[in-house]
Coordinates of C-alpha atoms in Angstrom, one line a residue:
Chain A
X1 CA -2.6 -4.7 -10.8
X2 CA -0.6 -1.5 -10.6
X3 CA 2.0 -1.3 -7.8
X4 CA 0.8 2.2 -6.9
X5 CA -2.9 3.0 -6.9
X6 CA -4.4 6.5 -6.4
X7 CA -7.9 7.5 -5.7
X8 CA -9.9 9.3 -6.9
X9 CA -8.7 9.6 -10.5
X10 CA -10.5 12.9 -10.8
X11 CA -11.8 15.4 -8.2
X12 CA -13.7 18.6 -8.6
X13 CA -14.4 20.7 -5.5
X14 CA -15.4 24.2 -4.5
X15 CA -12.8 26.8 -3.3
X16 CA -12.3 26.5 0.4
X17 CA -13.0 22.7 0.7
X18 CA -10.8 20.3 2.4
X19 CA -9.3 17.9 -0.1
X20 CA -8.0 14.3 0.4
X21 CA -6.2 12.2 -2.2
X22 CA -5.3 8.7 -1.3
X23 CA -2.5 6.4 -2.4
X24 CA -2.0 2.7 -1.8
X25 CA 1.0 0.6 -2.7
X26 CA 1.7 -3.1 -2.8
X27 CA 5.5 -3.3 -2.7
X28 CA 8.2 -2.7 -0.1
X29 CA 9.4 0.9 -0.2
X30 CA 12.1 3.1 1.2
X31 CA 10.1 6.3 0.8
X32 CA 6.9 7.7 -0.7
X33 CA 6.7 10.9 -2.7
X34 CA 3.9 13.3 -3.6
X35 CA 4.4 15.4 -6.7
X36 CA 2.4 18.2 -8.4
X37 CA 2.0 18.8 -12.2
X38 CA 0.2 21.9 -13.4
X39 CA -1.5 21.7 -16.9
X40 CA 1.2 21.9 -19.5
X41 CA 3.8 22.3 -16.8
X42 CA 6.7 20.6 -15.2
X43 CA 6.7 18.2 -12.3
X44 CA 7.5 19.5 -8.8
X45 CA 8.2 17.4 -5.7
X46 CA 5.9 18.3 -2.8
X47 CA 6.9 15.7 -0.2
X48 CA 9.1 12.8 0.4
X49 CA 8.3 10.8 3.5
X50 CA 9.0 7.4 5.1
X51 CA 7.0 7.7 8.2
X52 CA 4.4 9.8 10.0
X53 CA 3.4 13.2 8.7
X54 CA 4.8 16.3 7.0
X55 CA 3.2 19.7 6.5
X56 CA 4.1 22.5 4.2
X57 CA 1.7 25.5 4.2
X58 CA -1.8 24.2 3.4
X59 CA -0.5 20.8 2.3
X60 CA -0.2 17.8 4.6
X61 CA 1.0 14.3 3.7
X62 CA 0.7 11.3 5.9
X63 CA 1.9 7.7 5.6
X64 CA 0.9 4.5 7.3
X65 CA 3.7 2.0 6.6
X66 CA 1.8 -1.0 8.1
X67 CA -1.3 -0.3 6.0
X68 CA 0.8 0.7 2.9
X69 CA -1.2 3.8 2.5
X70 CA -0.6 7.5 2.2
X71 CA -2.9 10.5 2.0
X72 CA -2.3 14.1 0.7
X73 CA -4.6 16.7 2.2
X74 CA -5.1 20.3 1.1
X75 CA -6.8 22.6 3.5
X76 CA -8.7 25.8 2.4
X77 CA -8.3 24.7 -1.3
X78 CA -7.8 27.4 -3.9
X79 CA -8.2 27.5 -7.7
X80 CA -4.4 27.6 -8.0
X81 CA -4.3 24.2 -6.4
X82 CA -5.8 22.8 -9.6
X83 CA -3.3 20.3 -10.9
X84 CA -2.5 16.6 -11.2
X85 CA -1.1 15.1 -8.0
X86 CA 1.1 12.1 -8.4
X87 CA 2.0 9.5 -5.7
X88 CA 5.2 7.6 -6.2
X89 CA 7.3 5.1 -4.2
X90 CA 11.0 4.6 -4.0
X91 CA 12.2 1.1 -4.5
X92 CA 15.9 0.4 -4.8
X93 CA 17.3 2.9 -7.3
X94 CA 13.9 3.4 -9.0
X95 CA 10.7 5.3 -8.4
X96 CA 7.4 3.8 -9.3
X97 CA 4.6 6.3 -10.1
X98 CA 0.8 6.2 -9.8
X99 CA -1.3 7.5 -12.6
X100 CA -2.2 10.7 -10.8
X101 CA -5.3 12.4 -9.5
X102 CA -6.6 15.4 -11.5
X103 CA -7.9 18.0 -9.1
X104 CA -10.0 21.0 -10.2
X105 CA -10.9 23.6 -7.7
X106 CA -13.8 25.9 -8.7
X107 CA -13.9 29.5 -7.6
Chain B
X1 CA 15.2 25.1 -8.8
X2 CA 17.6 22.3 -9.7
X3 CA 19.8 23.1 -12.6
X4 CA 18.3 20.6 -15.2
X5 CA 17.5 21.4 -18.8
X6 CA 16.2 19.3 -21.7
X7 CA 16.7 19.9 -25.4
X8 CA 15.0 20.2 -27.7
X9 CA 11.7 21.1 -25.9
X10 CA 9.6 20.3 -28.9
X11 CA 10.3 18.1 -31.9
X12 CA 8.4 16.7 -34.8
X13 CA 10.0 13.9 -36.7
X14 CA 9.1 11.3 -39.2
X15 CA 8.8 7.5 -38.7
X16 CA 12.1 5.7 -39.2
X17 CA 14.3 8.7 -38.4
X18 CA 16.8 8.7 -35.5
X19 CA 16.2 11.1 -32.7
X20 CA 18.4 12.1 -29.7
X21 CA 17.1 14.0 -26.7
X22 CA 19.5 15.6 -24.3
X23 CA 19.3 16.1 -20.5
X24 CA 21.9 18.4 -19.0
X25 CA 22.4 19.1 -15.3
X26 CA 24.6 21.5 -13.4
X27 CA 24.1 19.8 -9.9
X28 CA 26.7 17.1 -10.2
X29 CA 24.0 14.5 -9.2
X30 CA 24.9 10.9 -9.5
X31 CA 21.5 9.5 -10.7
X32 CA 19.8 10.5 -14.0
X33 CA 16.5 9.1 -15.3
X34 CA 14.5 9.2 -18.5
X35 CA 10.7 8.8 -18.3
X36 CA 7.9 9.0 -20.8
X37 CA 4.5 10.3 -19.8
X38 CA 1.4 9.2 -21.7
X39 CA -2.3 9.7 -20.9
X40 CA -3.7 6.8 -18.9
X41 CA -0.2 5.5 -18.0
X42 CA 1.5 8.1 -15.8
X43 CA 5.2 8.3 -15.8
X44 CA 7.1 5.2 -16.9
X45 CA 10.8 4.6 -16.6
X46 CA 12.7 4.1 -19.9
X47 CA 16.4 4.0 -18.7
X48 CA 18.4 5.4 -15.9
X49 CA 22.0 6.0 -15.0
X50 CA 23.7 5.6 -11.6
X51 CA 27.1 7.0 -12.7
X52 CA 29.2 7.8 -15.8
X53 CA 28.9 4.9 -18.2
X54 CA 26.6 3.0 -15.7
X55 CA 23.1 2.6 -17.0
X56 CA 20.2 0.2 -16.6
X57 CA 16.9 -0.5 -18.3
X58 CA 13.5 0.5 -17.1
X59 CA 10.0 -1.0 -17.8
X60 CA 9.7 0.5 -21.3
X61 CA 13.2 0.4 -22.7
X62 CA 12.5 -1.4 -26.0
X63 CA 13.4 0.9 -29.0
X64 CA 15.5 3.3 -26.8
X65 CA 19.1 3.5 -26.0
X66 CA 21.0 5.8 -23.6
X67 CA 24.5 7.1 -23.1
X68 CA 26.2 8.9 -20.3
X69 CA 29.9 9.8 -21.0
X70 CA 30.1 12.6 -18.5
X71 CA 28.2 13.4 -15.2
X72 CA 26.2 16.3 -16.6
X73 CA 24.7 14.8 -19.7
X74 CA 22.4 11.9 -20.3
X75 CA 21.3 11.2 -23.8
X76 CA 18.2 9.3 -24.9
X77 CA 18.3 8.0 -28.5
X78 CA 15.4 6.6 -30.6
X79 CA 17.3 4.7 -33.3
X80 CA 14.3 4.5 -35.6
X81 CA 11.3 6.5 -34.3
X82 CA 7.9 5.0 -34.4
X83 CA 4.5 6.6 -33.9
X84 CA 4.1 4.7 -30.6
X85 CA 7.0 6.8 -29.3
X86 CA 5.0 10.0 -29.6
X87 CA 5.0 11.2 -26.0
X88 CA 6.3 13.7 -23.5
X89 CA 9.7 12.8 -22.2
X90 CA 11.0 13.9 -18.8
X91 CA 14.5 13.7 -17.4
X92 CA 15.0 13.6 -13.7
X93 CA 18.1 13.7 -11.4
X94 CA 18.9 13.0 -7.8
X95 CA 22.0 12.9 -5.7
X96 CA 21.6 9.4 -4.3
X97 CA 19.1 6.5 -3.8
X98 CA 17.4 8.0 -0.7
X99 CA 16.8 11.4 -2.1
X100 CA 13.9 13.0 -4.0
X101 CA 14.1 13.5 -7.7
X102 CA 14.1 16.8 -9.6
X103 CA 12.5 16.9 -13.0
X104 CA 13.4 18.7 -16.1
X105 CA 10.8 20.8 -18.1
X106 CA 10.0 17.9 -20.5
X107 CA 10.3 17.4 -24.3
X108 CA 7.3 16.9 -26.4
X109 CA 8.1 14.5 -29.2
X110 CA 5.7 13.8 -32.1
X111 CA 6.5 11.1 -34.6
X112 CA 4.4 11.3 -37.8

């Protein structure tokens, strides 16, 4: 079993829809990360959080430490949000990555 | 953007040849990482460094070696490349253990 599991693996939605991507982990962590990777592109850090909730523009990330679960929400989704979203957790000096969720927003 | 570059950006090489990938940073960050990204696997840690001459193995270190003789450079060497090492390689840096990572642009390596 992977230490970091994301769902769904793939998601297609219409422009304007509210998007939720989920992440569950099975190990003790010091922080959780959400990253974004556009097709053929580099990897960008969106959030690092260890408790509660963070918001940046239309993106919201939440974490429940007791449940070992995090969600990434995108409000008013737009085609430019189409990318792979990666959940990762910090454990000691290392970061363990999920396999990513491929999001496609249709205009 | 964090000052992190990778070279080369693309490389095609033959099985059995040695290959060295370079990660260079201008941020003076203590930690540097090498990952490979393959379809269906996500990012997997190859090796990392927590200081000059201080390195440790990741989950997929077999067939790879690293060196860090100065803060700004972290080299990944494939002593004898195999087709299974065809992948996209990402370098990442961070200042300390409780910080987020910043990724380089990636190197696409094809071993024929």
